[in-house]
Coordinates of C-alpha atoms in Angstrom, one line a residue:
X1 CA 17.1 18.5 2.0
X2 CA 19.5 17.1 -0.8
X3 CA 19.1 13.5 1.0
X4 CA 15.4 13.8 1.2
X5 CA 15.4 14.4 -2.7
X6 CA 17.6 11.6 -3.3
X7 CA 16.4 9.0 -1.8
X8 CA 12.5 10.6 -2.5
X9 CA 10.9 7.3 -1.5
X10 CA 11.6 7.7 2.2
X11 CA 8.7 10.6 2.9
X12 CA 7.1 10.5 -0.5
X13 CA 3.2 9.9 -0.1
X14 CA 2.4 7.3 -2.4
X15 CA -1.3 7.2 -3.4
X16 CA -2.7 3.5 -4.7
X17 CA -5.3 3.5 -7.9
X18 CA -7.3 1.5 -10.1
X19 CA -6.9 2.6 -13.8
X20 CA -10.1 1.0 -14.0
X21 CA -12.2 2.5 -11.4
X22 CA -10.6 6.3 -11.3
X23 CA -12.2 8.1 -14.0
X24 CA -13.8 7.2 -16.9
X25 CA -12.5 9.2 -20.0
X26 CA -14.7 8.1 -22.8
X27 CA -17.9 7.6 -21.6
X28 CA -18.2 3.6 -22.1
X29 CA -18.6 3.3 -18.0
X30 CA -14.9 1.6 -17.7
X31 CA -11.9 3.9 -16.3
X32 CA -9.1 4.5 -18.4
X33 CA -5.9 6.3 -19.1
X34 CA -7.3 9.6 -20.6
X35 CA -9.8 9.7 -17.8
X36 CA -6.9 9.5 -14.9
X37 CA -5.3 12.0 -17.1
X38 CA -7.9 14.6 -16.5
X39 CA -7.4 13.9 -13.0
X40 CA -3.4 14.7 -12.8
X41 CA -4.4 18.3 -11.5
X42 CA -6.2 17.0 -8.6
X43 CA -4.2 14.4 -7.5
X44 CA -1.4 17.0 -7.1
X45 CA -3.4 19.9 -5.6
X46 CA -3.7 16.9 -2.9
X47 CA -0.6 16.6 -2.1
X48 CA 0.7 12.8 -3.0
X49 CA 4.0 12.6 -4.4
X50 CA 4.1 9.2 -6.0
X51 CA 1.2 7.3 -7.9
X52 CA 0.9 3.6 -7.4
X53 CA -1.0 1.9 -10.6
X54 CA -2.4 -1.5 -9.6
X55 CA -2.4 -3.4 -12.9
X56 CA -3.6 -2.3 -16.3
X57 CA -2.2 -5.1 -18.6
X58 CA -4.2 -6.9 -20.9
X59 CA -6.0 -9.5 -18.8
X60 CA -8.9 -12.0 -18.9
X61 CA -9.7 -10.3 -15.7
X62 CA -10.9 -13.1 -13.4
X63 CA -8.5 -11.5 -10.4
X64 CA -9.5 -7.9 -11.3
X65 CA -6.4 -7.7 -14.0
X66 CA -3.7 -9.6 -11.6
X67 CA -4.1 -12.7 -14.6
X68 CA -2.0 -11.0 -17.1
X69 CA -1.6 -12.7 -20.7
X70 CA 1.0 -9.6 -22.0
X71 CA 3.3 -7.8 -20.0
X72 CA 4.2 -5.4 -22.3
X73 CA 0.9 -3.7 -23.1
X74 CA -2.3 -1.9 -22.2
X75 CA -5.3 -3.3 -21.7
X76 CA -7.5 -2.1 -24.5
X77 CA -10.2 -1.4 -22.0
X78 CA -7.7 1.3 -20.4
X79 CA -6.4 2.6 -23.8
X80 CA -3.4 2.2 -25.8
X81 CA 0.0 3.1 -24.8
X82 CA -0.4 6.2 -26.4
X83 CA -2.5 7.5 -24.1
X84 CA -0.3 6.0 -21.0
X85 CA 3.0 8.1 -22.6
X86 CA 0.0 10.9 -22.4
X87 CA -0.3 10.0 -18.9
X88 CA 3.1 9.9 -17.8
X89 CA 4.4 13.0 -19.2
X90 CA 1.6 14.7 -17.4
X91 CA 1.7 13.2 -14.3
X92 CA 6.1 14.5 -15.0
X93 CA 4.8 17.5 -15.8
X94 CA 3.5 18.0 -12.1
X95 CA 6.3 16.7 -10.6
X96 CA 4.0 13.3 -9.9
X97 CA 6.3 9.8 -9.6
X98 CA 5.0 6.7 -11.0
X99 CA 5.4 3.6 -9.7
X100 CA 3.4 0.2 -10.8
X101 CA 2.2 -3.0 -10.0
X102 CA 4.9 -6.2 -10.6
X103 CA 2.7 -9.1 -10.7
X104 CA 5.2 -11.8 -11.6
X105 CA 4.6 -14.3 -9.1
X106 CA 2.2 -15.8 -12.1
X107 CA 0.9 -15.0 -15.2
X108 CA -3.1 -16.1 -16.7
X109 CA -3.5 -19.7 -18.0
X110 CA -4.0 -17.8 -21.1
X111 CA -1.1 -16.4 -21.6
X112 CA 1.1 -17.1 -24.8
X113 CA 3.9 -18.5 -22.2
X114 CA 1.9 -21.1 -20.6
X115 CA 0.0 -21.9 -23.7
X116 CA 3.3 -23.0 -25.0
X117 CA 4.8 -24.6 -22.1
X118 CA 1.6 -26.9 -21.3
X119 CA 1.6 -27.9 -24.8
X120 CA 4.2 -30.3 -24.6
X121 CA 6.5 -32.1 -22.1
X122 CA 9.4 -31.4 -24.3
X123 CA 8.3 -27.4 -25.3
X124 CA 11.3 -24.9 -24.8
X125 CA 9.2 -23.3 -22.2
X126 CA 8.2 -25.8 -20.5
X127 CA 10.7 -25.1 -17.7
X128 CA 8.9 -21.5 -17.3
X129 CA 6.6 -23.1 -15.1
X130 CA 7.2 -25.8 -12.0
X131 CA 5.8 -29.3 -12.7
X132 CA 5.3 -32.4 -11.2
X133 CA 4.5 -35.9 -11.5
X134 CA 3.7 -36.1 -7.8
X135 CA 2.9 -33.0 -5.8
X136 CA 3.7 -32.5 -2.2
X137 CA 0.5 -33.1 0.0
X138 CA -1.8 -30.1 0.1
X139 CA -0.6 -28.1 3.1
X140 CA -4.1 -26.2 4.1
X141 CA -1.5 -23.2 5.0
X142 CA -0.7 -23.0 2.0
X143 CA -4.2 -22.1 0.4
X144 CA -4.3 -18.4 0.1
X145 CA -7.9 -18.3 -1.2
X146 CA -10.3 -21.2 0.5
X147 CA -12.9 -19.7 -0.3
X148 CA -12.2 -21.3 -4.2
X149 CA -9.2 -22.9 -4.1
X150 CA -8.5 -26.2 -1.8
X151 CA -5.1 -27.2 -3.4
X152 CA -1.8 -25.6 -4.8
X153 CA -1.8 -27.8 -7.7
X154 CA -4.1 -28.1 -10.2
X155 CA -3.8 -31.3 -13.0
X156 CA -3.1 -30.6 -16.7
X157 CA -5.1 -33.2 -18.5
X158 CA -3.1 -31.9 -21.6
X159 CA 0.4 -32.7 -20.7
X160 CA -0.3 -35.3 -17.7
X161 CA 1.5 -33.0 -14.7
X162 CA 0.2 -30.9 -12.4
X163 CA 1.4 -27.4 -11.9
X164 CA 1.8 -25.0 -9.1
X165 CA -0.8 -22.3 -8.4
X166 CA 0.1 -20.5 -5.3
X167 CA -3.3 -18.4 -5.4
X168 CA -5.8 -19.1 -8.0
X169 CA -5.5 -22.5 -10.2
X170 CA -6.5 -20.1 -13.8
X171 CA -2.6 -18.2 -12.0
X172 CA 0.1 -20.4 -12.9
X173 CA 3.0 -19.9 -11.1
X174 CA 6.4 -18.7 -12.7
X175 CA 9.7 -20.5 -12.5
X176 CA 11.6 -17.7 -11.4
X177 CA 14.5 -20.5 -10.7
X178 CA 15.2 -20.4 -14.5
X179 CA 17.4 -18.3 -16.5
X180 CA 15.2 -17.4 -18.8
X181 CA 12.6 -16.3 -16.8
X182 CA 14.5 -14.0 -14.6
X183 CA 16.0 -12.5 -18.1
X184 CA 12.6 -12.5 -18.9
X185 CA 11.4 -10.4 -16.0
X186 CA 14.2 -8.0 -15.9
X187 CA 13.3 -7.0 -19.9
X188 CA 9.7 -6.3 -18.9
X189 CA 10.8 -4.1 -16.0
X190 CA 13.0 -1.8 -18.4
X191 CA 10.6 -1.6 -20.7
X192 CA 8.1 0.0 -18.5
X193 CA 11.0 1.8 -16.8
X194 CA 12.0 3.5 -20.5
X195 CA 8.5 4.7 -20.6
X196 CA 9.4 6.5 -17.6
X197 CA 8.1 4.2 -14.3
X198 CA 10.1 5.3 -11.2
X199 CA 9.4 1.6 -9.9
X200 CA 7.4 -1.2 -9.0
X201 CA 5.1 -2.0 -5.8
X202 CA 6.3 -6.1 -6.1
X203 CA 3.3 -8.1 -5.4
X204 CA 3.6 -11.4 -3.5
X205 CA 7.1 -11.6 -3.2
X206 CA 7.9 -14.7 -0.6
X207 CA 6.1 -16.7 -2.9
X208 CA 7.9 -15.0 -6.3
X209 CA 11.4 -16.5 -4.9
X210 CA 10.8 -19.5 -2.5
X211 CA 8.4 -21.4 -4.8
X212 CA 10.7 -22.0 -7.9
X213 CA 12.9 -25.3 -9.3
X214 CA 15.5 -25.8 -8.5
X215 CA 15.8 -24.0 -5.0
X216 CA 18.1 -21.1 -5.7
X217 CA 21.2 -21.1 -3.8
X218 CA 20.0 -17.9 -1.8
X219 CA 16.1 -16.9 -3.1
X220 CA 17.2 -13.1 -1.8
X221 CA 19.9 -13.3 -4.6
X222 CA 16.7 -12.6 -7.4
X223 CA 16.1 -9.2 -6.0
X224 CA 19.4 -8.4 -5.5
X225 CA 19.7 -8.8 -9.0
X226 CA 16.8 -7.1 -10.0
X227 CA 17.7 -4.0 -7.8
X228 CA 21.2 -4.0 -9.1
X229 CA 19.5 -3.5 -12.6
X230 CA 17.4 -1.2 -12.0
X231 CA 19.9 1.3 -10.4
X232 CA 21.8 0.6 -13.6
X233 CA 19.0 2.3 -15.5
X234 CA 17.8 4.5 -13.0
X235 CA 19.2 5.0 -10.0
X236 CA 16.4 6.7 -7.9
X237 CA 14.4 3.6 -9.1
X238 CA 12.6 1.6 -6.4
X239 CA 11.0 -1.7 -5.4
X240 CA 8.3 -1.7 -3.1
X241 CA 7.6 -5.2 -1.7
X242 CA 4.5 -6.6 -0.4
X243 CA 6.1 -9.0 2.3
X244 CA 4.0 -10.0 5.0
X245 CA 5.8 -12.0 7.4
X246 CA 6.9 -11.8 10.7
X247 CA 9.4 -9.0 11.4
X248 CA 12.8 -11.1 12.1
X249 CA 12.1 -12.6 8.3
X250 CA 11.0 -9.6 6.9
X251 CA 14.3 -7.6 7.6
X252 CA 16.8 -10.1 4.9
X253 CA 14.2 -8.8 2.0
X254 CA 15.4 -5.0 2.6
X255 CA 18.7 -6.9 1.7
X256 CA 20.6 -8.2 5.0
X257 CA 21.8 -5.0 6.3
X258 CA 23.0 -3.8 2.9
X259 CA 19.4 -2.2 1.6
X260 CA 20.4 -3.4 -2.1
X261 CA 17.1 -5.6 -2.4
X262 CA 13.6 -4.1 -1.4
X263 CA 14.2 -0.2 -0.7
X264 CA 10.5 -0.4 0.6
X265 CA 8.5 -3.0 2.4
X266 CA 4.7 -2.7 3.7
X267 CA 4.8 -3.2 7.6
X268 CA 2.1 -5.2 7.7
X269 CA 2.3 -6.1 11.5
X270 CA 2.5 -2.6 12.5
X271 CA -1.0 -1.7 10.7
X272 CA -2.6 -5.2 12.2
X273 CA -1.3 -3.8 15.4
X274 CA -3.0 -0.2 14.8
X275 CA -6.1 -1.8 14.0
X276 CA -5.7 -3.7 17.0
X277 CA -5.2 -0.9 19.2
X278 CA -8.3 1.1 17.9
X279 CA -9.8 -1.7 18.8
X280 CA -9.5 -1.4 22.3
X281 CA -9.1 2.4 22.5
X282 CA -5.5 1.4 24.3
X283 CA -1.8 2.7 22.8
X284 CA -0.3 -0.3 23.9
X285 CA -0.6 -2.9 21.1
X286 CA 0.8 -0.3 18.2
X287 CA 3.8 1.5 20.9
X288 CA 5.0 -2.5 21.4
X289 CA 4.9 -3.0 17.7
X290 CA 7.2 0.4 17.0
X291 CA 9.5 -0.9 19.6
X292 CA 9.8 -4.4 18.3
X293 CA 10.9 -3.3 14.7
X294 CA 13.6 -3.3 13.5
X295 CA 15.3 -0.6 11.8
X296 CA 15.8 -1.0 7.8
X297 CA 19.0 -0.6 6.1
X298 CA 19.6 3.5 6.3
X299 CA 18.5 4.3 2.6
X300 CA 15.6 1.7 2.9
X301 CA 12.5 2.5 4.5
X302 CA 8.6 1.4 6.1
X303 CA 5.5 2.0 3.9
X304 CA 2.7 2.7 6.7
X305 CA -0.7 1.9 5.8
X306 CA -4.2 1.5 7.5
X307 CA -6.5 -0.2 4.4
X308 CA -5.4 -1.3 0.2
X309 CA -6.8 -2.6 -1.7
X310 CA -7.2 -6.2 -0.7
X311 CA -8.8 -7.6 2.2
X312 CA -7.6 -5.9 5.9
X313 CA -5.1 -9.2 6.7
X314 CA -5.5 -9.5 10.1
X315 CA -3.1 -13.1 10.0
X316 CA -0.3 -11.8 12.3
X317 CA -3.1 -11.3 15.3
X318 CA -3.7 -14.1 17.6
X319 CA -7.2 -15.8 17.1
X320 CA -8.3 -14.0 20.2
X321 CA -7.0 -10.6 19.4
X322 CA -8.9 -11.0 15.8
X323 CA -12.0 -11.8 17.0
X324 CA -11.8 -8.3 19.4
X325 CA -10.9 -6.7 15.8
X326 CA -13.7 -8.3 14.0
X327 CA -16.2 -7.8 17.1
X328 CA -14.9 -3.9 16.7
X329 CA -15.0 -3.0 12.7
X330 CA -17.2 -6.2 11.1
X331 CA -19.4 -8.3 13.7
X332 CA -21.2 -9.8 10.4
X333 CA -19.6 -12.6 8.8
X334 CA -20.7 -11.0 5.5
X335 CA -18.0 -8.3 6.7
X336 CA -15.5 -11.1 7.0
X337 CA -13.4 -12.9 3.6
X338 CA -11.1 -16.0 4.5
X339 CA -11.3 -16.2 8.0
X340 CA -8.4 -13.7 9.2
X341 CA -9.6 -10.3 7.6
X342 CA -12.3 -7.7 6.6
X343 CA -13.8 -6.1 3.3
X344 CA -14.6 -3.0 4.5
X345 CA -12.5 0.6 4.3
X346 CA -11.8 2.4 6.8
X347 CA -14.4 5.1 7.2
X348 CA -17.0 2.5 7.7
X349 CA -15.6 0.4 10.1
X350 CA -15.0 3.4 12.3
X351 CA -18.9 4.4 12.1
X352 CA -18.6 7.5 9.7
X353 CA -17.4 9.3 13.6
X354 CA -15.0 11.7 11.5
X355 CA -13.5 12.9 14.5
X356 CA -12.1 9.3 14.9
X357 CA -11.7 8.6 10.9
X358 CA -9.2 12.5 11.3
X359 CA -7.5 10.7 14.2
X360 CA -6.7 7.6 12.3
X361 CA -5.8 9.4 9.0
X362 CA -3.3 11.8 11.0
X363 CA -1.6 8.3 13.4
X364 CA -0.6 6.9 9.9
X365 CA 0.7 9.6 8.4
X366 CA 3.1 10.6 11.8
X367 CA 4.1 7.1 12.1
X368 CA 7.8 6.4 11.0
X369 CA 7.7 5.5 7.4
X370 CA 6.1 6.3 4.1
X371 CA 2.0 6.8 4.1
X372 CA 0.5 4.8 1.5
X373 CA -3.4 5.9 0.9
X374 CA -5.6 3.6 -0.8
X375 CA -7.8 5.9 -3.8
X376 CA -10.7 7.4 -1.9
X377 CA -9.7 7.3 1.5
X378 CA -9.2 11.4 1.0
X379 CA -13.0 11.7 1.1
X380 CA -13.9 9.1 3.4
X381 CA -15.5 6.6 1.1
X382 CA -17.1 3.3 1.3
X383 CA -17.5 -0.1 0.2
X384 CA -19.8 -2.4 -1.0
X385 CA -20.5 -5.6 0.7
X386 CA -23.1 -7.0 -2.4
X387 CA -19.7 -7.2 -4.5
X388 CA -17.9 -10.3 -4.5
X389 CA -15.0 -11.0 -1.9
X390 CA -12.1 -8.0 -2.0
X391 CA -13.8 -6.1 -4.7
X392 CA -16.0 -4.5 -2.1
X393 CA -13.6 -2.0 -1.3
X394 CA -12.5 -1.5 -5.6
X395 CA -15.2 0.6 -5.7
X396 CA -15.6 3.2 -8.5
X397 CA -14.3 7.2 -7.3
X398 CA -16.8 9.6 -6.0
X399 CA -16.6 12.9 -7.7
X400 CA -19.7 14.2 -7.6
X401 CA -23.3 14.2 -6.1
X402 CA -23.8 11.9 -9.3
X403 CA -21.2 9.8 -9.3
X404 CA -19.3 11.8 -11.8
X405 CA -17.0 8.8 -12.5
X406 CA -19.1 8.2 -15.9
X407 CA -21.4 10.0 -18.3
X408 CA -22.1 7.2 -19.8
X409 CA -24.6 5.6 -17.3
X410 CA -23.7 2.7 -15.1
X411 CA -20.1 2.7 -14.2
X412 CA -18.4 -0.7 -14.3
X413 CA -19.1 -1.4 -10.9
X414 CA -22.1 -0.2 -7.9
X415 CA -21.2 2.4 -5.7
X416 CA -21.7 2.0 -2.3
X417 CA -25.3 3.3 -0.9
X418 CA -26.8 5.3 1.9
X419 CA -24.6 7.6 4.2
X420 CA -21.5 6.2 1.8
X421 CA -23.3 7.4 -1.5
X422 CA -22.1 9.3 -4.0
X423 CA -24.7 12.2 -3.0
X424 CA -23.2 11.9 0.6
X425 CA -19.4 11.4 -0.1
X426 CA -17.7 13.0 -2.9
X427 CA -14.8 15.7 -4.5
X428 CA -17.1 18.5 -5.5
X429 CA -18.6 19.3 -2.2
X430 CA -15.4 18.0 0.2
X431 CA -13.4 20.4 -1.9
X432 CA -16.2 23.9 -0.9
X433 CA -15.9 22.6 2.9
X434 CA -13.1 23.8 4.8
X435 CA -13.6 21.3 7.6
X436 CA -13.7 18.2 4.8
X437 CA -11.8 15.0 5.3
X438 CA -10.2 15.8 2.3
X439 CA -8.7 19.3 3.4
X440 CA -7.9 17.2 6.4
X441 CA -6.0 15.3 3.8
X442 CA -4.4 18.4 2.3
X443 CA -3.0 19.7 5.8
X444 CA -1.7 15.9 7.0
X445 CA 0.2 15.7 3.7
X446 CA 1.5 19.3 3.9
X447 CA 2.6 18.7 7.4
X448 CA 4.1 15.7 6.9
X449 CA 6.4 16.8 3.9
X450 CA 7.5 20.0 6.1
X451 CA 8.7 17.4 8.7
X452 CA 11.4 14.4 7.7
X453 CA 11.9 14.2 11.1
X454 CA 9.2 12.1 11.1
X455 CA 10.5 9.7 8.2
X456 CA 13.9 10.2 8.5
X457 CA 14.3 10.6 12.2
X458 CA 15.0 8.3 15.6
X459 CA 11.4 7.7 16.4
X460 CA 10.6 6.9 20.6
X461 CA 7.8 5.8 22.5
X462 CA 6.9 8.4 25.1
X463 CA 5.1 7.1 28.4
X464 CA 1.9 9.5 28.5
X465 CA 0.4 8.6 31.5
X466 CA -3.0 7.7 30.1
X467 CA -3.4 3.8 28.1
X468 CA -5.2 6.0 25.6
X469 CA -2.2 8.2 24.5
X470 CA -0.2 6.9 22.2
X471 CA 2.4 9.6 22.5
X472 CA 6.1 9.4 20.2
X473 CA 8.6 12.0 19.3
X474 CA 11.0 11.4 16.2
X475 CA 14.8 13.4 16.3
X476 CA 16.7 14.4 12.9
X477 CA 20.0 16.8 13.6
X478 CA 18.9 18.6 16.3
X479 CA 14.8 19.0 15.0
X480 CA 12.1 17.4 17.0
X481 CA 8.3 16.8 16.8
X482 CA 6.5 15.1 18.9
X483 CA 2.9 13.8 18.4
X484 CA 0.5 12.9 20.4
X485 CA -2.7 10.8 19.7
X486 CA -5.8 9.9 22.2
X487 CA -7.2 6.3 20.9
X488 CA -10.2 6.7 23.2
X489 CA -13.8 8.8 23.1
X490 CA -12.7 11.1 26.4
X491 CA -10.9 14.0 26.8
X492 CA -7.9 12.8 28.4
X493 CA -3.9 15.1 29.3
X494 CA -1.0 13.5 27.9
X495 CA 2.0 14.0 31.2
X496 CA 5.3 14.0 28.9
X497 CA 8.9 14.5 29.8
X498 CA 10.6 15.2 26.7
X499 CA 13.9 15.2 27.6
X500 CA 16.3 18.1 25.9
X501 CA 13.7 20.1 25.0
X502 CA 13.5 22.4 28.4
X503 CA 12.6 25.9 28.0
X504 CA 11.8 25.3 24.3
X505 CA 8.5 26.2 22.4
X506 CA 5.9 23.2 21.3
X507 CA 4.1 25.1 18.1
X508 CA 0.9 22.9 17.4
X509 CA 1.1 22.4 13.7
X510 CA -2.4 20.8 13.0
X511 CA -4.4 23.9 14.6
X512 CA -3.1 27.3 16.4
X513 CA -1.4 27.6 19.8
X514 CA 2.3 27.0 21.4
X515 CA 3.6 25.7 24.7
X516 CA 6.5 26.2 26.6
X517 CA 8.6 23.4 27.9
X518 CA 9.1 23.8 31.3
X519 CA 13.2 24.2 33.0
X520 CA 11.8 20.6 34.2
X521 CA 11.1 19.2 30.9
X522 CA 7.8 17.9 32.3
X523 CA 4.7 19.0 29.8
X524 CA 0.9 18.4 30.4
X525 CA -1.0 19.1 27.2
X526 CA -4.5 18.5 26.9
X527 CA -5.9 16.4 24.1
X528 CA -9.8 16.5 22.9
X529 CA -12.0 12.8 22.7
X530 CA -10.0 11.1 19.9
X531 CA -8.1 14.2 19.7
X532 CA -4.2 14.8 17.8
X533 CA -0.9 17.0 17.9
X534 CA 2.0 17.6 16.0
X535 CA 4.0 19.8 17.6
X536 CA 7.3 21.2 16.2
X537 CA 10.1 22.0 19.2
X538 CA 12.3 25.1 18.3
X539 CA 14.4 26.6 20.8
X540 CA 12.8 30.6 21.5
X541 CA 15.4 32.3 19.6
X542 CA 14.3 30.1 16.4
X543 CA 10.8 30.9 14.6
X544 CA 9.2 27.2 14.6
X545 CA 8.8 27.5 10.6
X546 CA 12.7 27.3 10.0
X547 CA 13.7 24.6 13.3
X548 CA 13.3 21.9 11.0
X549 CA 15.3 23.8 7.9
X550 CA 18.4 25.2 10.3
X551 CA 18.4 21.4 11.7
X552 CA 19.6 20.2 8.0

């Protein structure tokens, strides 16, 4: 247990928000810090652990606040840093950690940085930025955004150069190949970090340290850095990287087998796969992607995650395999953005069926890693397809029948309608039903914490006997679970050997009931149409409460 509250990022359940969109605070329709503050209470009666911020800096807001001008203040919208001390001393108070967006990749066009480096060749920040006279043919790869953009480079009539834009062209790039910069970067994290941030979810980051001038020697040697100085000022601090490339690549950014660069990365291949496996009701596709990764450094760890809050990538899928995905969850092309993913959350794509949403909810959170949940996704809501692009799913929170997210009147953005509407989906009545998604919530977080076996542990694929089953059973120090989850819309018996485990007891922990491991180690066990167990092993002379306890 001391390792698990060391290292509390390895089965911490880290819940993602939107200042903006959470809870509005003083009535003038727009989220805000006060309004999140009320909110503290409920956010740890759920169960999360960690709260991820997406970004609340002062912004023109043509990305939805990822165009920063100031990186080391509120945006006035959100309140003043007043009220975010407010915030974070509450959120401390409830034993809540606080992580937040890095977007340093870029900064806005109208920033005080790029205003002073595009106003002159020779400008003493020029060099903040990466220039040219002639840029490298447009690579249509390299578009992130085709929908708007068709070029990495946009012309600075100004100055007479172009400058690099890997996303929007109003997103300059920063130069993180310069000094100054990286300096730069490291002051804004301990700011943020003296204000009492237990990290940063690092957005972007193969393009942060591959697109700089000159080429550093070794790109990795950035994060390294920035680890080594965050450990300096806390060392329980973390950085959570969004790095979605294949998983050979993927492993140097934990930190080449040392674990002193990313201590979390998103496994973005792992949640295509899932998506691809619900797909076609068949295990297979998600049981060959948990065999294929590899392991992180030992204090480093997975973040698991179904939906976030940008479009559902589904890049890493052959074209073939991501058309069976669209055909499955978002036939329309309205449903589709940039070719390779959907706008939609989750509850939708899986037709409101809550018996399959519960089953999808509980595979994430018993995968090995750290469960990441997206605001809303607790009470099953929706999005909103007549917003443009990935703001479909940055709808406002549903607290009420009303809304409740405002009493001012419109909130900053439309809620979704129909069976997703605020009268259908919200807090106040999930919180009086006892069969709820959210107290489904409640009991998958509750569960999950009272087993690092299944963070911490050697996770295997079991062979079930059925392509619907996708059955795995994680071992810490002598404690064992073993899950079970049926993909498909029959009733269908899982035929398990769990080896070591003869003459033991299986005590479901999701509902009531306990089986006995046969002298042959062979177990049938019955599962329900897009039915799950968790089921803790404890030899009969151990209650099944303390197996996991006596194991550490």
């Amino acid at each position: 247990m001391t390792y698990t509250s060391d290292l509390w990022h390895k089965n911490a359940v880290i819940y993602c928000l939107d200042v903006e969109t959470f809870k509005d605070g003083n009535d003038d329709g727009i989220g805000d810090f006060r309004g999140l503050t009320q909110q503290i209470d409920y956010l740890a009666g759920l169960g999360v652990t960690c709260l991820w911020l997406m970004p609340f800096f002062p912004t023109p807001n043509k990305d939805d606040g990822y165009d920063i001008t100031n990186f080391y203040d509120i945006d006035p919208r959100l309140g003043t840093l007043g009220d975010f001390v407010e915030f974070m001393r509450t959120a401390r108070d409830r034993g809540l950690r606080v992580i937040a967006d890095l977007v340093v990749n870029h900064t806005s066009d109208q920033h005080p940085w790029f205003r002073e480096a595009r106003a002159s060749r020779e400008s003493p920040m020029r060099d903040w930025y990466v220039w040219s006279d002639t840029p490298e043919p447009d690579d249509p790869r390299q578009v992130v955004f085709p929908d708007k953009e068709d070029s990495v480079w946009e012309f600075d009539e100004g100055s007479g150069q172009y400058y690099l834009h890997s996303f929007y062209r109003h997103q300059p790039d920063l130069n993180v190949g310069h000094p100054e910069v990286r300096d730069e970067i490291a002051r804004v994290l301990g700011f943020w970090m003296e204000l009492g941030l237990s990290g940063f979810r690092v957005d972007a980051v193969p393009f942060l340290i591959e697109n700089v001038q000159p080429k550093l020697a070794d790109p990795h040697d950035f994060l390294a850095d920035l680890r080594a100085f965050m450990c300096r000022r806390e060392g329980s601090s973390v950085l959570l990287g969004e790095v979605n490339v294949p998983y050979p690549e993927l492993v140097g950014y934990f930190g080449a087998g040392l674990g002193d660069q990313l201590a979390m990365c998103f496994d973005f291949i792992g949640m295509q796969r899932t998506w691809l496996a619900l797909a076609r009701g068949e295990a297979a596709p998600l049981a060959a992607a948990l065999t294929d990764r590899p392991k992180p450094p030992k204090d480093c760890q997975w973040a698991m995650f179904l939906r976030n809050h940008d479009e559902l990538t589904l890049d890493k899928l052959t074209e073939a395999e991501r058309q069976e995905v669209f055909a499955a969850f978002g036939p329309d092309q309205d449903m589709q953005i940039y070719g390779r993913g959907l706008r939609r959350r989750l509850p939708t794509m899986l037709g409101g069926d809550l018996r399959r949403i519960k089953m999808a909810y509980s595979l994430m959170f018993s995968l090995p890693g750290t469960p990441v949940i997206f605001y809303g996704e607790e009470i099953g809501m929706g999005e909103n397809l007549a917003a443009e692009g990935r703001m479909a799913v940055r709808v406002p929170m549903q607290w009420s029948e009303d809304g409740g997210f405002t009493q001012s009147g419109p909130p900053i953005r439309d809620t979704p309608d129909g069976s997703f509407a605020p009268s259908r989906v919200n807090v106040a009545d999930q919180k009086r039903d006892p069969d709820s998604l959210l107290r489904w919530f409640q009991l998958l977080i509750e569960r999950y914490r009272e087993c690092p076996e299944l963070a911490w542990g050697e996770t295997t694929v079991l062979e079930a006997g059925d392509p619907a089953i996708l059955a795995h059973r994680a071992d810490a120090d002598g404690a064992t679970v073993v899950v079970l989850h049926n993909l498909c819309d029959t009733a269908v018996d899982a035929e398990l050997v769990l080896d070591g485990l003869a003459d033991c007891r299986l005590t479901d922990l999701l509902a009531d009931g306990t089986v006995t491991v046969p002298s042959s180690s062979r177990v049938t066990l019955p599962l329900d149409p897009h039915g799950t167990r968790w089921l803790r092993a404890s030899p009969p002379e151990v209650p099944p409460e303390d197996a996991s306890v006596k194991a550490h």
